[in-house]
């Protein structure tokens, strides 16, 4: 699953997901709107959360996640949490 996030000019985050087979062919795509802050790490974390929701809902196994946020990728690899004033993101 390729995951990305985009901050619109009105302060909303859009997360986008593309689910592909191992040969690279697309299976499906989804987008979701999030209200939130202007924090890029938050937007990318929301996108990853959407991808995890999709994996759970579809009962998918052996999934590779692709993200372009090194902060989120490192946090997951190191099992770290990104703390915000209201709680943890990852």
Tab-separated table of N, CA and C in Angstrom:
chain	number	residue	atom	x	y	z
A	1	UNK	N	0.856	-1.174	0.000
A	1	UNK	CA	0.000	0.000	0.000
A	1	UNK	C	0.896	1.229	0.000
A	2	UNK	N	0.707	2.095	-0.965
A	2	UNK	CA	1.403	3.369	-1.002
A	2	UNK	C	0.516	4.392	-0.306
A	3	UNK	N	1.088	5.125	0.632
A	3	UNK	CA	0.344	6.081	1.451
A	3	UNK	C	0.952	7.459	1.279
A	4	UNK	N	0.104	8.461	1.117
A	4	UNK	CA	0.594	9.832	1.053
A	4	UNK	C	-0.456	10.761	1.639
A	5	UNK	N	-0.023	11.951	2.001
A	5	UNK	CA	-0.924	12.945	2.580
A	5	UNK	C	-0.689	14.287	1.902
A	6	UNK	N	-1.744	15.092	1.874
A	6	UNK	CA	-1.673	16.410	1.253
A	6	UNK	C	-2.440	17.397	2.128
A	7	UNK	N	-1.821	18.529	2.431
A	7	UNK	CA	-2.474	19.590	3.197
A	7	UNK	C	-3.079	20.589	2.224
A	8	UNK	N	-4.388	20.793	2.325
A	8	UNK	CA	-5.048	21.758	1.448
A	8	UNK	C	-4.931	23.159	2.048
A	9	UNK	N	-5.233	24.156	1.256
A	9	UNK	CA	-5.097	25.541	1.706
A	9	UNK	C	-6.084	25.905	2.813
A	10	UNK	N	-7.147	25.123	2.982
A	10	UNK	CA	-8.126	25.411	4.040
A	10	UNK	C	-7.827	24.667	5.342
A	11	UNK	N	-6.653	24.027	5.436
A	11	UNK	CA	-6.250	23.377	6.676
A	11	UNK	C	-6.705	21.944	6.842
A	12	UNK	N	-7.278	21.355	5.821
A	12	UNK	CA	-7.695	19.955	5.879
A	12	UNK	C	-6.602	19.065	5.288
A	13	UNK	N	-6.487	17.867	5.849
A	13	UNK	CA	-5.565	16.863	5.314
A	13	UNK	C	-6.336	15.892	4.451
A	14	UNK	N	-5.750	15.516	3.350
A	14	UNK	CA	-6.282	14.447	2.515
A	14	UNK	C	-5.259	13.324	2.519
A	15	UNK	N	-5.696	12.128	2.863
A	15	UNK	CA	-4.795	10.980	2.771
A	15	UNK	C	-5.211	10.167	1.560
A	16	UNK	N	-4.228	9.654	0.868
A	16	UNK	CA	-4.478	8.840	-0.307
A	16	UNK	C	-3.763	7.508	-0.193
A	17	UNK	N	-4.436	6.459	-0.629
A	17	UNK	CA	-3.885	5.111	-0.561
A	17	UNK	C	-4.030	4.451	-1.916
A	18	UNK	N	-3.014	3.724	-2.325
A	18	UNK	CA	-3.102	2.894	-3.526
A	18	UNK	C	-2.668	1.491	-3.133
A	19	UNK	N	-3.548	0.545	-3.344
A	19	UNK	CA	-3.269	-0.858	-3.048
A	19	UNK	C	-2.859	-1.538	-4.344
A	20	UNK	N	-1.683	-2.178	-4.323
A	20	UNK	CA	-1.152	-2.837	-5.519
A	20	UNK	C	-0.828	-4.297	-5.233
A	21	UNK	N	-0.874	-5.094	-6.286
A	21	UNK	CA	-0.419	-6.488	-6.198
A	21	UNK	C	1.106	-6.517	-6.253
A	22	UNK	N	1.669	-7.679	-6.031
A	22	UNK	CA	3.132	-7.802	-6.047
A	22	UNK	C	3.731	-7.484	-7.419
A	23	UNK	N	2.941	-7.599	-8.493
A	23	UNK	CA	3.446	-7.265	-9.828
A	23	UNK	C	3.309	-5.770	-10.145
A	24	UNK	N	2.777	-4.996	-9.191
A	24	UNK	CA	2.642	-3.555	-9.373
A	24	UNK	C	1.302	-3.099	-9.908
A	25	UNK	N	0.454	-4.021	-10.333
A	25	UNK	CA	-0.850	-3.622	-10.858
A	25	UNK	C	-1.754	-3.142	-9.721
A	26	UNK	N	-2.530	-2.111	-10.003
A	26	UNK	CA	-3.390	-1.502	-8.990
A	26	UNK	C	-4.621	-2.357	-8.722
A	27	UNK	N	-4.946	-2.501	-7.453
A	27	UNK	CA	-6.150	-3.210	-7.026
A	27	UNK	C	-7.237	-2.201	-6.698
A	28	UNK	N	-6.850	-1.108	-6.068
A	28	UNK	CA	-7.817	-0.088	-5.695
A	28	UNK	C	-7.130	1.126	-5.102
A	29	UNK	N	-7.921	2.156	-4.888
A	29	UNK	CA	-7.409	3.392	-4.310
A	29	UNK	C	-8.483	3.994	-3.420
A	30	UNK	N	-8.057	4.798	-2.476
A	30	UNK	CA	-8.998	5.451	-1.571
A	30	UNK	C	-8.423	6.779	-1.121
A	31	UNK	N	-9.303	7.700	-0.792
A	31	UNK	CA	-8.900	8.969	-0.199
A	31	UNK	C	-9.779	9.226	1.016
A	32	UNK	N	-9.273	10.036	1.912
A	32	UNK	CA	-10.052	10.400	3.098
A	32	UNK	C	-9.683	11.823	3.498
A	33	UNK	N	-10.683	12.564	3.938
A	33	UNK	CA	-10.509	13.932	4.407
A	33	UNK	C	-10.382	13.926	5.925
A	34	UNK	N	-9.417	14.697	6.435
A	34	UNK	CA	-9.218	14.829	7.880
A	34	UNK	C	-9.166	16.307	8.241
A	35	UNK	N	-9.868	16.678	9.286
A	35	UNK	CA	-9.704	18.019	9.846
A	35	UNK	C	-8.508	17.949	10.772
A	36	UNK	N	-7.747	19.008	10.842
A	36	UNK	CA	-6.597	18.925	11.729
A	36	UNK	C	-5.681	20.111	11.658
A	37	UNK	N	-4.475	19.863	12.035
A	37	UNK	CA	-3.462	20.908	12.134
A	37	UNK	C	-2.662	21.007	10.839
A	38	UNK	N	-1.681	21.895	10.866
A	38	UNK	CA	-0.811	22.045	9.698
A	38	UNK	C	0.486	21.256	9.865
A	39	UNK	N	0.503	20.284	10.754
A	39	UNK	CA	1.680	19.466	11.047
A	39	UNK	C	1.788	18.321	10.039
A	40	UNK	N	2.849	18.311	9.246
A	40	UNK	CA	3.027	17.300	8.199
A	40	UNK	C	3.134	15.894	8.774
A	41	UNK	N	3.788	15.753	9.923
A	41	UNK	CA	3.915	14.427	10.535
A	41	UNK	C	2.537	13.899	10.920
A	42	UNK	N	1.688	14.782	11.417
A	42	UNK	CA	0.319	14.397	11.759
A	42	UNK	C	-0.416	13.907	10.513
A	43	UNK	N	-0.299	14.622	9.419
A	43	UNK	CA	-0.970	14.224	8.182
A	43	UNK	C	-0.506	12.871	7.688
A	44	UNK	N	0.791	12.639	7.705
A	44	UNK	CA	1.326	11.351	7.265
A	44	UNK	C	0.897	10.222	8.205
A	45	UNK	N	0.859	10.506	9.512
A	45	UNK	CA	0.416	9.495	10.480
A	45	UNK	C	-1.054	9.150	10.274
A	46	UNK	N	-1.873	10.145	9.967
A	46	UNK	CA	-3.286	9.879	9.677
A	46	UNK	C	-3.419	8.999	8.438
A	47	UNK	N	-2.584	9.241	7.438
A	47	UNK	CA	-2.597	8.409	6.238
A	47	UNK	C	-2.222	6.973	6.538
A	48	UNK	N	-1.199	6.781	7.356
A	48	UNK	CA	-0.809	5.421	7.745
A	48	UNK	C	-1.927	4.750	8.529
A	49	UNK	N	-2.569	5.491	9.410
A	49	UNK	CA	-3.690	4.935	10.170
A	49	UNK	C	-4.819	4.500	9.236
A	50	UNK	N	-5.102	5.295	8.212
A	50	UNK	CA	-6.117	4.912	7.223
A	50	UNK	C	-5.728	3.617	6.518
A	51	UNK	N	-4.449	3.485	6.181
A	51	UNK	CA	-3.973	2.264	5.518
A	51	UNK	C	-4.120	1.056	6.437
A	52	UNK	N	-3.790	1.224	7.704
A	52	UNK	CA	-3.946	0.128	8.668
A	52	UNK	C	-5.415	-0.264	8.822
A	53	UNK	N	-6.299	0.734	8.824
A	53	UNK	CA	-7.739	0.443	8.881
A	53	UNK	C	-8.178	-0.381	7.673
A	54	UNK	N	-7.683	-0.021	6.487
A	54	UNK	CA	-8.031	-0.752	5.269
A	54	UNK	C	-7.532	-2.188	5.328
A	55	UNK	N	-6.302	-2.381	5.770
A	55	UNK	CA	-5.729	-3.730	5.887
A	55	UNK	C	-6.576	-4.577	6.831
A	56	UNK	N	-6.966	-3.994	7.954
A	56	UNK	CA	-7.786	-4.730	8.922
A	56	UNK	C	-9.170	-5.040	8.351
A	57	UNK	N	-9.791	-4.044	7.735
A	57	UNK	CA	-11.139	-4.212	7.192
A	57	UNK	C	-11.177	-5.266	6.084
A	58	UNK	N	-10.129	-5.315	5.260
A	58	UNK	CA	-10.076	-6.249	4.139
A	58	UNK	C	-9.421	-7.579	4.507
A	59	UNK	N	-8.994	-7.720	5.762
A	59	UNK	CA	-8.311	-8.935	6.246
A	59	UNK	C	-7.108	-9.283	5.368
A	60	UNK	N	-6.337	-8.269	5.020
A	60	UNK	CA	-5.166	-8.473	4.168
A	60	UNK	C	-3.996	-8.981	5.001
A	61	UNK	N	-3.150	-9.774	4.384
A	61	UNK	CA	-1.946	-10.271	5.046
A	61	UNK	C	-0.749	-9.997	4.141
A	62	UNK	N	0.437	-10.049	4.706
A	62	UNK	CA	1.678	-9.835	3.957
A	62	UNK	C	1.636	-8.529	3.166
A	63	UNK	N	1.451	-7.447	3.872
A	63	UNK	CA	1.317	-6.125	3.269
A	63	UNK	C	2.607	-5.332	3.478
A	64	UNK	N	3.048	-4.673	2.433
A	64	UNK	CA	4.185	-3.757	2.514
A	64	UNK	C	3.625	-2.340	2.425
A	65	UNK	N	4.023	-1.504	3.375
A	65	UNK	CA	3.576	-0.113	3.390
A	65	UNK	C	4.685	0.761	2.836
A	66	UNK	N	4.322	1.667	1.935
A	66	UNK	CA	5.275	2.622	1.371
A	66	UNK	C	4.838	4.017	1.775
A	67	UNK	N	5.733	4.739	2.436
A	67	UNK	CA	5.468	6.107	2.859
A	67	UNK	C	6.667	6.973	2.517
A	68	UNK	N	6.437	8.264	2.342
A	68	UNK	CA	7.555	9.153	2.050
A	68	UNK	C	7.948	10.017	3.247
A	69	UNK	N	7.404	9.727	4.416
A	69	UNK	CA	7.766	10.454	5.629
A	69	UNK	C	8.792	9.646	6.419
A	70	UNK	N	10.042	10.087	6.377
A	70	UNK	CA	11.102	9.370	7.084
A	70	UNK	C	10.851	9.349	8.586
A	71	UNK	N	10.248	10.395	9.128
A	71	UNK	CA	9.948	10.440	10.562
A	71	UNK	C	8.984	9.320	10.939
A	72	UNK	N	7.935	9.131	10.157
A	72	UNK	CA	6.958	8.072	10.441
A	72	UNK	C	7.595	6.703	10.236
A	73	UNK	N	8.319	6.519	9.146
A	73	UNK	CA	8.963	5.227	8.870
A	73	UNK	C	9.917	4.859	10.003
A	74	UNK	N	10.762	5.790	10.420
A	74	UNK	CA	11.700	5.513	11.514
A	74	UNK	C	10.974	5.228	12.821
A	75	UNK	N	9.898	5.947	13.077
A	75	UNK	CA	9.131	5.722	14.307
A	75	UNK	C	8.557	4.319	14.351
A	76	UNK	N	8.045	3.857	13.233
A	76	UNK	CA	7.487	2.503	13.176
A	76	UNK	C	8.604	1.474	13.328
A	77	UNK	N	9.697	1.658	12.603
A	77	UNK	CA	10.816	0.710	12.679
A	77	UNK	C	11.390	0.617	14.085
A	78	UNK	N	11.484	1.753	14.760
A	78	UNK	CA	12.075	1.791	16.095
A	78	UNK	C	11.035	1.628	17.200
A	79	UNK	N	9.783	1.403	16.788
A	79	UNK	CA	8.666	1.253	17.732
A	79	UNK	C	8.581	2.447	18.679
A	80	UNK	N	8.806	3.638	18.120
A	80	UNK	CA	8.705	4.878	18.891
A	80	UNK	C	7.313	5.456	18.741
A	81	UNK	N	6.962	6.311	19.649
A	81	UNK	CA	5.706	7.047	19.586
A	81	UNK	C	6.023	8.524	19.405
A	82	UNK	N	5.251	9.176	18.565
A	82	UNK	CA	5.379	10.615	18.403
A	82	UNK	C	4.323	11.234	19.307
A	83	UNK	N	4.759	11.943	20.311
A	83	UNK	CA	3.832	12.500	21.295
A	83	UNK	C	3.392	13.899	20.881
A	84	UNK	N	2.112	14.117	21.001
A	84	UNK	CA	1.518	15.433	20.804
A	84	UNK	C	0.833	15.811	22.109
A	85	UNK	N	0.336	17.027	22.208
A	85	UNK	CA	-0.299	17.474	23.445
A	85	UNK	C	-1.515	16.631	23.810
A	86	UNK	N	-2.174	16.038	22.818
A	86	UNK	CA	-3.392	15.263	23.071
A	86	UNK	C	-3.139	13.765	23.151
A	87	UNK	N	-1.919	13.315	22.867
A	87	UNK	CA	-1.640	11.877	22.942
A	87	UNK	C	-0.559	11.461	21.972
A	88	UNK	N	-0.558	10.173	21.613
A	88	UNK	CA	0.473	9.617	20.740
A	88	UNK	C	-0.079	9.389	19.338
A	89	UNK	N	0.776	9.583	18.331
A	89	UNK	CA	0.374	9.375	16.942
A	89	UNK	C	0.680	7.962	16.492
A	90	UNK	N	1.899	7.501	16.675
A	90	UNK	CA	2.270	6.165	16.203
A	90	UNK	C	2.738	5.354	17.380
